[in-house]
mmCIF file of N, CA and C in Angstrom:
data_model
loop_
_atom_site.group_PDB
_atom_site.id
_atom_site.type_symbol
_atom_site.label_atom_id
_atom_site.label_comp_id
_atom_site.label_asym_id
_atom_site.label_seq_id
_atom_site.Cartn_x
_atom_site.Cartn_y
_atom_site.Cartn_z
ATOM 1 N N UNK A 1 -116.918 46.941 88.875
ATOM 2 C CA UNK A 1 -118.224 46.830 89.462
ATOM 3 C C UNK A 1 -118.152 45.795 90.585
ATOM 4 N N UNK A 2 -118.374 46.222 91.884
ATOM 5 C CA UNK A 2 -118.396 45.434 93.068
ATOM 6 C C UNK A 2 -119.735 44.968 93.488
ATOM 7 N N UNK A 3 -120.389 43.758 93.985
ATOM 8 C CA UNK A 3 -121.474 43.796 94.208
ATOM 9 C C UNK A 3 -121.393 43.846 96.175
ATOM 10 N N UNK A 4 -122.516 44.730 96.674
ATOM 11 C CA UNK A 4 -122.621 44.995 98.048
ATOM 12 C C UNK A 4 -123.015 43.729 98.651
ATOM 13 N N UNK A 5 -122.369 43.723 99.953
ATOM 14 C CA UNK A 5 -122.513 42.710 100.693
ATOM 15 C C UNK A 5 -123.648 42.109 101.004
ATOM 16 N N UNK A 6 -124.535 42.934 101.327
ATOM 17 C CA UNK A 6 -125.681 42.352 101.574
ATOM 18 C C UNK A 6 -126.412 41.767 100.330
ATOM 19 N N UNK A 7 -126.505 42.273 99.364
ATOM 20 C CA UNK A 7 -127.291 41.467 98.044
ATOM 21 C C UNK A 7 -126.293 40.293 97.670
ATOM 22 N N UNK A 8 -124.489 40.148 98.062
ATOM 23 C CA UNK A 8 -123.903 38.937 97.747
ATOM 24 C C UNK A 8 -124.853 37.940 99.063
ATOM 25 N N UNK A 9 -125.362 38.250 100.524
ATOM 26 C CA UNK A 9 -125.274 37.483 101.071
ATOM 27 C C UNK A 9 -127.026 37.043 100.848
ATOM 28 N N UNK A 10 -127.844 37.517 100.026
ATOM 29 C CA UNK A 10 -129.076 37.715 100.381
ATOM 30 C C UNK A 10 -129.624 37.286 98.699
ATOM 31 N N UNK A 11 -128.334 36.886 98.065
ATOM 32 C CA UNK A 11 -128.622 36.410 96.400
ATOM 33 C C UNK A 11 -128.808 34.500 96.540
ATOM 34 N N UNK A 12 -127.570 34.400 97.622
ATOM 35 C CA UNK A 12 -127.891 32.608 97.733
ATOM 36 C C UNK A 12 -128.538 31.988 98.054
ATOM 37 N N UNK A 13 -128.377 30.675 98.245
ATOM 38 C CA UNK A 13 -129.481 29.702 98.896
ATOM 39 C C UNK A 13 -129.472 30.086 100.264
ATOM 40 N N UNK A 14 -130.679 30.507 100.580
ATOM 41 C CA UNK A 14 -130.636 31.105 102.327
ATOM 42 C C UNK A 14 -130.438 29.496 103.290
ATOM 43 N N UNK A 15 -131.231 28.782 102.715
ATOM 44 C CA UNK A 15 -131.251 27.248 103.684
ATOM 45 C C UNK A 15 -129.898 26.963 103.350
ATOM 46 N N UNK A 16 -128.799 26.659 102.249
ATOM 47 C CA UNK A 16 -127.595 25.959 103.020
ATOM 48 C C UNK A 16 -126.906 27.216 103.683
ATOM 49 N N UNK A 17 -127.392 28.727 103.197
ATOM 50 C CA UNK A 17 -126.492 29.330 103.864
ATOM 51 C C UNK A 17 -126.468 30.078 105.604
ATOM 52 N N UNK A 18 -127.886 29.438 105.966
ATOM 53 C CA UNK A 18 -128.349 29.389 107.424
ATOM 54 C C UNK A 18 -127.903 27.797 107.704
ATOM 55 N N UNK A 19 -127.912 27.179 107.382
ATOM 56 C CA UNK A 19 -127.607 25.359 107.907
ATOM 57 C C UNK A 19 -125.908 25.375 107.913
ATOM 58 N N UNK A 20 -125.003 26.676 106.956
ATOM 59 C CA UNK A 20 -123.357 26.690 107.340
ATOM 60 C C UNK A 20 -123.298 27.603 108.492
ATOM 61 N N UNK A 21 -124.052 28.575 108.307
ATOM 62 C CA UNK A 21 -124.220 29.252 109.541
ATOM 63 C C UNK A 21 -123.915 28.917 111.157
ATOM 64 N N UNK A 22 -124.976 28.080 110.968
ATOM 65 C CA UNK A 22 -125.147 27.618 112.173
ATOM 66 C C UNK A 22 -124.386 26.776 112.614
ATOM 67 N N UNK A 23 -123.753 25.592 111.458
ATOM 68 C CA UNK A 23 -122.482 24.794 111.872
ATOM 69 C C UNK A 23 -121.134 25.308 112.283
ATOM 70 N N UNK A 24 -121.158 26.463 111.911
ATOM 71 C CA UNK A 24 -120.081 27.517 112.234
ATOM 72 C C UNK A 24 -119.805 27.905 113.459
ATOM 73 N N UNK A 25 -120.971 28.302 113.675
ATOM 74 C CA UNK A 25 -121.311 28.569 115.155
ATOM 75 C C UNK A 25 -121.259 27.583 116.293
ATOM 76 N N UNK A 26 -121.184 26.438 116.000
ATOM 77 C CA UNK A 26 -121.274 25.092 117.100
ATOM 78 C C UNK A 26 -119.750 24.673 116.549
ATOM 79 N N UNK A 27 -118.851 25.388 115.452
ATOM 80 C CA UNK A 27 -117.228 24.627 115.770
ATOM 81 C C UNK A 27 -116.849 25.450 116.184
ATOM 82 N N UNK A 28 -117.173 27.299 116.554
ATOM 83 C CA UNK A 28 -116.290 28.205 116.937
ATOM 84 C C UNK A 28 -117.040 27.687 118.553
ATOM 85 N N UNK A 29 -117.655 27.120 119.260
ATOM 86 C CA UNK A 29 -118.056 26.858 120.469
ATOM 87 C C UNK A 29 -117.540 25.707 120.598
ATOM 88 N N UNK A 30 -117.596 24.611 120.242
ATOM 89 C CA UNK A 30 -116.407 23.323 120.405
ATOM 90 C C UNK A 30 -115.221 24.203 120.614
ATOM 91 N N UNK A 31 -114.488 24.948 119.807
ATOM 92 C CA UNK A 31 -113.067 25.254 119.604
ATOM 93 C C UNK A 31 -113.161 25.810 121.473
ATOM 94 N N UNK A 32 -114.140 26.580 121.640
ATOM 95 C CA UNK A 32 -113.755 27.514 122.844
ATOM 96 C C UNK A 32 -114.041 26.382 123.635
ATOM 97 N N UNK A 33 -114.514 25.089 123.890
ATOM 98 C CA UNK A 33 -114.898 23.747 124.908
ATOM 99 C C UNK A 33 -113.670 23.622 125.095
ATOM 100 N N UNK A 34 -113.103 23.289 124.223
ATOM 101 C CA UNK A 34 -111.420 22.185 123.632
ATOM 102 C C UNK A 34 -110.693 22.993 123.913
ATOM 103 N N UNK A 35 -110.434 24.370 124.066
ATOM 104 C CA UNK A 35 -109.089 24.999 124.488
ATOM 105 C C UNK A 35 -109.608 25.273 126.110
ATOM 106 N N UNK A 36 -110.680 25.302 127.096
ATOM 107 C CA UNK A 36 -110.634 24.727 128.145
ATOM 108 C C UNK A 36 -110.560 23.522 128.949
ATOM 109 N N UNK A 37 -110.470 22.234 127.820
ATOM 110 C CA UNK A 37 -110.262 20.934 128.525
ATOM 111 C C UNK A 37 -108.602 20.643 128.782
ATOM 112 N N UNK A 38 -108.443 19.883 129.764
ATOM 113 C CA UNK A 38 -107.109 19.491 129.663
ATOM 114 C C UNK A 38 -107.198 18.197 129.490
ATOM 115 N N UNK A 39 -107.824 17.027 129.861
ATOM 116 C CA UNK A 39 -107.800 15.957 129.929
ATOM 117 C C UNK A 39 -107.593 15.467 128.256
ATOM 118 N N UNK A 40 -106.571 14.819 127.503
ATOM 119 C CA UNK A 40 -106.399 14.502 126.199
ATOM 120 C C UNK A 40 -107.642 13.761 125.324
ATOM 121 N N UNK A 41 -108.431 12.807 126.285
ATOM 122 C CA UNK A 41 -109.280 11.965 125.792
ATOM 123 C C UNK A 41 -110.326 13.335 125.128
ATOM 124 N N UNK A 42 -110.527 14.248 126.380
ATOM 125 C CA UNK A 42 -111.545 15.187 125.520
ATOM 126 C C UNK A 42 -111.645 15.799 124.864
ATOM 127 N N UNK A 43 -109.782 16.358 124.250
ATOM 128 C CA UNK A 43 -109.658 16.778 123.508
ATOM 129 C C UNK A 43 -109.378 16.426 122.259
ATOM 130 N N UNK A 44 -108.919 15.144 121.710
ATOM 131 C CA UNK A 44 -109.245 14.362 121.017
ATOM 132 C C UNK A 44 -110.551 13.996 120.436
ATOM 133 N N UNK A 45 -111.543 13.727 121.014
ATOM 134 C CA UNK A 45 -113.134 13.793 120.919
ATOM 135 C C UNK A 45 -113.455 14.972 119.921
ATOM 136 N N UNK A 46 -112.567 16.423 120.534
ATOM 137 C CA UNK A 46 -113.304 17.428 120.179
ATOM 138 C C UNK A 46 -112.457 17.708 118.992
ATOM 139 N N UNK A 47 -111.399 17.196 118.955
ATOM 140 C CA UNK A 47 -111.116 16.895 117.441
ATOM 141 C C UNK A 47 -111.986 16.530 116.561
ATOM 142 N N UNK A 48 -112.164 15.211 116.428
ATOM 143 C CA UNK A 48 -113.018 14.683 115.976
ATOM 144 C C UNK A 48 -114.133 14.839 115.458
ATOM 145 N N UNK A 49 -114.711 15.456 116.608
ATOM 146 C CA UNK A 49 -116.303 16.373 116.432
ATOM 147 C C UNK A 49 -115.871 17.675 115.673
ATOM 148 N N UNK A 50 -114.569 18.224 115.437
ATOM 149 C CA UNK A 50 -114.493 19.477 114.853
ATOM 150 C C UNK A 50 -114.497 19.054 113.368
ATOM 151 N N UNK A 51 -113.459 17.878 113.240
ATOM 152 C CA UNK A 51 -113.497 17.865 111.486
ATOM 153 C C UNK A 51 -114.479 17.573 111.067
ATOM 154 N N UNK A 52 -115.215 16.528 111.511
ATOM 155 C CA UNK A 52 -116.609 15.988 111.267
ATOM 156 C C UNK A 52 -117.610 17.221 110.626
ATOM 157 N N UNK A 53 -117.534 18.418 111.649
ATOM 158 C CA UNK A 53 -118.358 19.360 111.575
ATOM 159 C C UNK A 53 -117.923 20.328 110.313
ATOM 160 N N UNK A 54 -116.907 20.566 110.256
ATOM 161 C CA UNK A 54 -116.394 21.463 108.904
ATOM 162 C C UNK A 54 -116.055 20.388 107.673
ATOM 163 N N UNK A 55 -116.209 18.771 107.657
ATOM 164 C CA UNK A 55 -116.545 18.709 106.162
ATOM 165 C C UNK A 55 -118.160 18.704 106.060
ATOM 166 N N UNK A 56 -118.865 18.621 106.944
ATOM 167 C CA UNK A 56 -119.862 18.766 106.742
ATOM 168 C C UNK A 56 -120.591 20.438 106.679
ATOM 169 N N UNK A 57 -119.684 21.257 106.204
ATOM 170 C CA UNK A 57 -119.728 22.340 106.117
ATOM 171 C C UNK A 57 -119.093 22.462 104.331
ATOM 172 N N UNK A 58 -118.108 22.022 104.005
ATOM 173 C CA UNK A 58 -117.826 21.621 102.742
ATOM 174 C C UNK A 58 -118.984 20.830 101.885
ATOM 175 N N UNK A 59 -119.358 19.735 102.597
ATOM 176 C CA UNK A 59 -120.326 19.026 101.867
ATOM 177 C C UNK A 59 -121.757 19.540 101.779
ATOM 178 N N UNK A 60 -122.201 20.556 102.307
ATOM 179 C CA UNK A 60 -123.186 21.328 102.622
ATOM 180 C C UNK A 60 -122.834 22.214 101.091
ATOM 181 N N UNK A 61 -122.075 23.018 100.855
ATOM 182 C CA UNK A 61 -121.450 23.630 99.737
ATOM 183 C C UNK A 61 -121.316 23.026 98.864
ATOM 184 N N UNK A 62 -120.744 21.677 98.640
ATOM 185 C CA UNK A 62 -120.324 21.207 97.247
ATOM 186 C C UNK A 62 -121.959 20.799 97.242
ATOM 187 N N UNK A 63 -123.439 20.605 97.746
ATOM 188 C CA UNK A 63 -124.800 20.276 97.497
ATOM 189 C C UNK A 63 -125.116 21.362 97.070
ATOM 190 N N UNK A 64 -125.296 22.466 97.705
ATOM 191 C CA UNK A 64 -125.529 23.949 97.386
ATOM 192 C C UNK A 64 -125.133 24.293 95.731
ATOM 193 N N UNK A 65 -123.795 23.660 95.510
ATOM 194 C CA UNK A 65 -123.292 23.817 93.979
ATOM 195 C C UNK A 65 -123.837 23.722 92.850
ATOM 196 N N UNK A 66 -123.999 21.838 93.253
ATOM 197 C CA UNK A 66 -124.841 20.999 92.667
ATOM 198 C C UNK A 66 -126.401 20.909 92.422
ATOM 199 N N UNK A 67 -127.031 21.513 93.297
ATOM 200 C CA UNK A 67 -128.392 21.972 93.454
ATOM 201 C C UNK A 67 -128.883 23.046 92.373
ATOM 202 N N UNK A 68 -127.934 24.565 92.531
ATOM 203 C CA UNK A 68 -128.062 25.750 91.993
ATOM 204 C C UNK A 68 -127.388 25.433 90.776
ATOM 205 N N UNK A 69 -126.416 24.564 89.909
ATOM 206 C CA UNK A 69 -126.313 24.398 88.760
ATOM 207 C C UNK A 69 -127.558 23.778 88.268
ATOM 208 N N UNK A 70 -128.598 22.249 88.701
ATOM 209 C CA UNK A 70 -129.002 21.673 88.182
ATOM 210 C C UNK A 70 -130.254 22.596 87.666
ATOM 211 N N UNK A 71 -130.705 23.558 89.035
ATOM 212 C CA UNK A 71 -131.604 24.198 88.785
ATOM 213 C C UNK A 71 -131.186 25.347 88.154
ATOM 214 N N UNK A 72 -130.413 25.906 87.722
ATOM 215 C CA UNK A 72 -130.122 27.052 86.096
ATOM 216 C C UNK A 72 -130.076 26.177 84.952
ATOM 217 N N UNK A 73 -129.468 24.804 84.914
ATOM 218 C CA UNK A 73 -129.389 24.327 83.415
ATOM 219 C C UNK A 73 -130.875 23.185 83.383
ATOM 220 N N UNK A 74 -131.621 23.421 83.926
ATOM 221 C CA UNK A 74 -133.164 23.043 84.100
ATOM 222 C C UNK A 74 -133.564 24.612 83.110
ATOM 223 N N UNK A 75 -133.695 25.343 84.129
ATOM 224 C CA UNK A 75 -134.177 26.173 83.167
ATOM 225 C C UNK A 75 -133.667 27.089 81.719
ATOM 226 N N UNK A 76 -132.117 26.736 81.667
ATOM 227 C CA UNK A 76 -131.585 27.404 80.083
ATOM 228 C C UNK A 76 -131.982 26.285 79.787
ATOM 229 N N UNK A 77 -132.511 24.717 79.737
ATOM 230 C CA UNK A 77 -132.959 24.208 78.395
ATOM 231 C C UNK A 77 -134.567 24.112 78.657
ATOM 232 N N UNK A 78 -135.305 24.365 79.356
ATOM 233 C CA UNK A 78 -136.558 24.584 78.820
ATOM 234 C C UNK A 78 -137.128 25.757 78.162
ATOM 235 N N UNK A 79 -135.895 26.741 78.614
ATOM 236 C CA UNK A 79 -136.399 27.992 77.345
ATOM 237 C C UNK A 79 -136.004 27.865 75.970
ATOM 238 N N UNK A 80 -136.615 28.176 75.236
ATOM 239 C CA UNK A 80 -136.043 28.413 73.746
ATOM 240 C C UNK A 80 -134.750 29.273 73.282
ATOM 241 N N UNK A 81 -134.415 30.717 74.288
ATOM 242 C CA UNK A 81 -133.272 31.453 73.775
ATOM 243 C C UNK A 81 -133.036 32.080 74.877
ATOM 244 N N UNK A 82 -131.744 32.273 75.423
ATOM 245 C CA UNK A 82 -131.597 32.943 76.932
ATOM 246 C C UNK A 82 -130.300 33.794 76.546
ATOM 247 N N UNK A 83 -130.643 34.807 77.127
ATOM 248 C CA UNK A 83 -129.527 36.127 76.760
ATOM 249 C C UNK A 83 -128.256 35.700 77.717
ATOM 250 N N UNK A 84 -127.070 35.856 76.986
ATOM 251 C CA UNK A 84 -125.762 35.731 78.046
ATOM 252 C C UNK A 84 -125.703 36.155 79.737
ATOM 253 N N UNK A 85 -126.082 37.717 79.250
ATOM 254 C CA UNK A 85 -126.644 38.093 80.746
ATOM 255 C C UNK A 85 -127.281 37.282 81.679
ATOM 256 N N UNK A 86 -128.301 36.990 81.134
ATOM 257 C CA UNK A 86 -129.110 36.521 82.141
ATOM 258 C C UNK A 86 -127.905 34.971 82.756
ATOM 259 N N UNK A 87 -127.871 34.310 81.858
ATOM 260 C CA UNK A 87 -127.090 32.907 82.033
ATOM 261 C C UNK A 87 -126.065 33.157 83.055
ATOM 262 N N UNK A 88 -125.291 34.356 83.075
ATOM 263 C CA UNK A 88 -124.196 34.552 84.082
ATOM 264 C C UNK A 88 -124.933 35.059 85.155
ATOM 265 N N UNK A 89 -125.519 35.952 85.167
ATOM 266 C CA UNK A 89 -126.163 36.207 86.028
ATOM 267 C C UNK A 89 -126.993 35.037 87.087
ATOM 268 N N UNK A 90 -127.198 34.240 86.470
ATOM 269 C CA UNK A 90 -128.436 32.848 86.872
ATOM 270 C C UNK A 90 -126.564 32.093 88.148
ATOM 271 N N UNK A 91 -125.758 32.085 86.970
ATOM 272 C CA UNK A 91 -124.487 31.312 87.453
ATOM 273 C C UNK A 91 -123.524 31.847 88.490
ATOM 274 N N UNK A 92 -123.893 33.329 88.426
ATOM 275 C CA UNK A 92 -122.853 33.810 89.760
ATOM 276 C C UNK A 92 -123.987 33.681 90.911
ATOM 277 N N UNK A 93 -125.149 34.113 90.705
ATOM 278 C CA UNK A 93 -126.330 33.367 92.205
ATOM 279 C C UNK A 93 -125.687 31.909 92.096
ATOM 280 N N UNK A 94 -125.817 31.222 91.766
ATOM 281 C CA UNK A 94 -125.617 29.973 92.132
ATOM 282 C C UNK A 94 -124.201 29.490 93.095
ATOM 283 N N UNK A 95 -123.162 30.422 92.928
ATOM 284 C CA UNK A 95 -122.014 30.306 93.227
ATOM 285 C C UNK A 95 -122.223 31.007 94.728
ATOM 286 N N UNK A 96 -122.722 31.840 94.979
ATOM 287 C CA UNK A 96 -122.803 32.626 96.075
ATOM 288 C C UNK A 96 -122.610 31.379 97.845
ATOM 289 N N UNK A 97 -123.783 30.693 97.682
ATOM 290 C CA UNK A 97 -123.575 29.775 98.831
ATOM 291 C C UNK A 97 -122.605 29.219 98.912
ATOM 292 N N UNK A 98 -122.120 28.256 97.874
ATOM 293 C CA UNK A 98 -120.504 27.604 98.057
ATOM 294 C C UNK A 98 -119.654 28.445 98.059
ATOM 295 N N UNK A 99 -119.662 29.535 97.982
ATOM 296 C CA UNK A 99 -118.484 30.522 97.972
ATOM 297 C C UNK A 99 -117.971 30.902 99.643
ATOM 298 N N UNK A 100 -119.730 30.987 99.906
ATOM 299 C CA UNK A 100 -120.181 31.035 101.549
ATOM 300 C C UNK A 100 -119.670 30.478 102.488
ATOM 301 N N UNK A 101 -119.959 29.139 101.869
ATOM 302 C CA UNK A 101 -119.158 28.416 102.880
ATOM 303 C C UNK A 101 -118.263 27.855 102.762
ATOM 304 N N UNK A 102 -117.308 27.580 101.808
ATOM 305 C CA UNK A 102 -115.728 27.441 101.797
ATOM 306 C C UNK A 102 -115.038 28.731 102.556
ATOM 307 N N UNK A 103 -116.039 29.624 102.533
ATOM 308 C CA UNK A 103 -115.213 30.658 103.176
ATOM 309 C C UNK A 103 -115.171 30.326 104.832
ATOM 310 N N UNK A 104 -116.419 29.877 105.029
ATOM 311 C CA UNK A 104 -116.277 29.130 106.439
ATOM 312 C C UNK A 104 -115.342 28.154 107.150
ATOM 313 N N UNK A 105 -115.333 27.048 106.211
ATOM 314 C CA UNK A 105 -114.767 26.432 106.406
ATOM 315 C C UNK A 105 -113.750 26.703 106.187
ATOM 316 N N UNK A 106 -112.754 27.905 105.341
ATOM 317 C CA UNK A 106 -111.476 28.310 105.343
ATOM 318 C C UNK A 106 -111.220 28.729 107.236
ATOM 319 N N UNK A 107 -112.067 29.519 107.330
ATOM 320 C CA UNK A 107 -111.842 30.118 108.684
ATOM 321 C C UNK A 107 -112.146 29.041 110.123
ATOM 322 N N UNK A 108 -112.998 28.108 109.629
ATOM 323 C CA UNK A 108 -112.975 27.289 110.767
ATOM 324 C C UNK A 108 -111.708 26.490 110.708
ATOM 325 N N UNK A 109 -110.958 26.003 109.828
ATOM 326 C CA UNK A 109 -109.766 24.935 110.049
ATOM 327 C C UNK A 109 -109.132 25.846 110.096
ATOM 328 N N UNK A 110 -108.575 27.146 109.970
ATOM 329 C CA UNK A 110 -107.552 28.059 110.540
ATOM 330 C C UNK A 110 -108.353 27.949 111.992
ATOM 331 N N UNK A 111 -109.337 28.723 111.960
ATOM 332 C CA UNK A 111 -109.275 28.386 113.933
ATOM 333 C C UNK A 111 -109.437 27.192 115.024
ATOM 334 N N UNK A 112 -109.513 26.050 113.813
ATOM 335 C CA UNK A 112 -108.870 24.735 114.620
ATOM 336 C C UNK A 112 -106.968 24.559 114.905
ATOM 337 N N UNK A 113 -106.410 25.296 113.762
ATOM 338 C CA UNK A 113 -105.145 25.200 113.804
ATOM 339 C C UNK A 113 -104.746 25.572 114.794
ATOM 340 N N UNK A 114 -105.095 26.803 114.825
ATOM 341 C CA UNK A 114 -104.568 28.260 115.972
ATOM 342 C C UNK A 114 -104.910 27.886 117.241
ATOM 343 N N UNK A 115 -106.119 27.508 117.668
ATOM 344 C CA UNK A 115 -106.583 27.086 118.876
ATOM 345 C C UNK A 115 -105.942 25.545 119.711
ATOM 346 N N UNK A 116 -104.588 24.819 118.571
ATOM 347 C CA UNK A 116 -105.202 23.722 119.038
ATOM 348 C C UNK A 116 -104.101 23.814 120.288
ATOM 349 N N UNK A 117 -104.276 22.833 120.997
ATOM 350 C CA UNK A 117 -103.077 22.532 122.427
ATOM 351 C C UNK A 117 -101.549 23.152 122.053
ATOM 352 N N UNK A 118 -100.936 23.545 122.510
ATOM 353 C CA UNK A 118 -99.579 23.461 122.436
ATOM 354 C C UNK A 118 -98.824 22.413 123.105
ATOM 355 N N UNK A 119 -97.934 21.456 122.563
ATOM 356 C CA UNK A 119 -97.058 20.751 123.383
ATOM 357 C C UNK A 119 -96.445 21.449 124.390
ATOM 358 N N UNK A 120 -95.986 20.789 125.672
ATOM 359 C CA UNK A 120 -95.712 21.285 126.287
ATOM 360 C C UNK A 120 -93.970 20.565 127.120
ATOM 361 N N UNK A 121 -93.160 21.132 127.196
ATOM 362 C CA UNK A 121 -92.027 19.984 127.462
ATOM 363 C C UNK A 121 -91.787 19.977 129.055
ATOM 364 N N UNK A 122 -91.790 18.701 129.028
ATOM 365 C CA UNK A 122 -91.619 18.581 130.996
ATOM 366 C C UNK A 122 -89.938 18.730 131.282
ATOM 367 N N UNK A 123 -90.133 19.295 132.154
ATOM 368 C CA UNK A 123 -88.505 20.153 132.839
ATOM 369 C C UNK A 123 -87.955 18.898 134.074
ATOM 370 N N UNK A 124 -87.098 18.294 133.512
ATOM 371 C CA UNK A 124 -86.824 17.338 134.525
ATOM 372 C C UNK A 124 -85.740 17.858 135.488
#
């Protein structure tokens, strides 16, 4: 049993998973800044500004985690009896956003890798 893409992407927390979104979108646009600069200082900078931006794409996720656990084991102990189903069910939504965005952030530090400068050797 596979679940369709759209109900995996439309089961999570929409706010961290529009707030990774969008950070995504401003390191794949740094990345394309930084592979047109030549000057080192700026590319360095845009280092900087890149990792910055993808742990804060991690840390966006490990909240998302922490959030959607506190709020399922909020509600399995104010009920009296909760069917297994439901409990996994409550626990794979919860997983959906951090899943989200580790996946992001998998793909943004591969396309910091790939993108970054190549050394270059001077021909004397």
């Amino acid at each position: 049993m596979r679940m369709p893409l759209m109900e995996f992407l439309m089961g999570g927390d929409p706010k961290f998973m529009i707030a990774n979104t969008l950070l995504f979108i401003i390191i794949v646009v740094q990345i394309i800044k930084r592979r047109k600069a030549v000057d080192s200082f700026v590319i360095d900078k845009a280092n900087k500004l890149l990792t910055q931006l993808s742990f804060t794409v991690i840390m966006l996720s490990v909240l998302s985690l922490l959030l959607g656990l506190l709020h399922s084991f909020y509600f399995i102990g104010a009920s009296s009896g909760v069917a297994p189903g439901l409990v996994f069910s409550g626990l794979s939504r919860t997983l959906i956003s951090p899943t989200y965005g580790l996946i992001l952030f998998t793909i943004s530090r591969l396309l910091m890798v790939f993108s970054a400068p190549k050394p270059q050797l001077n021909q004397a």
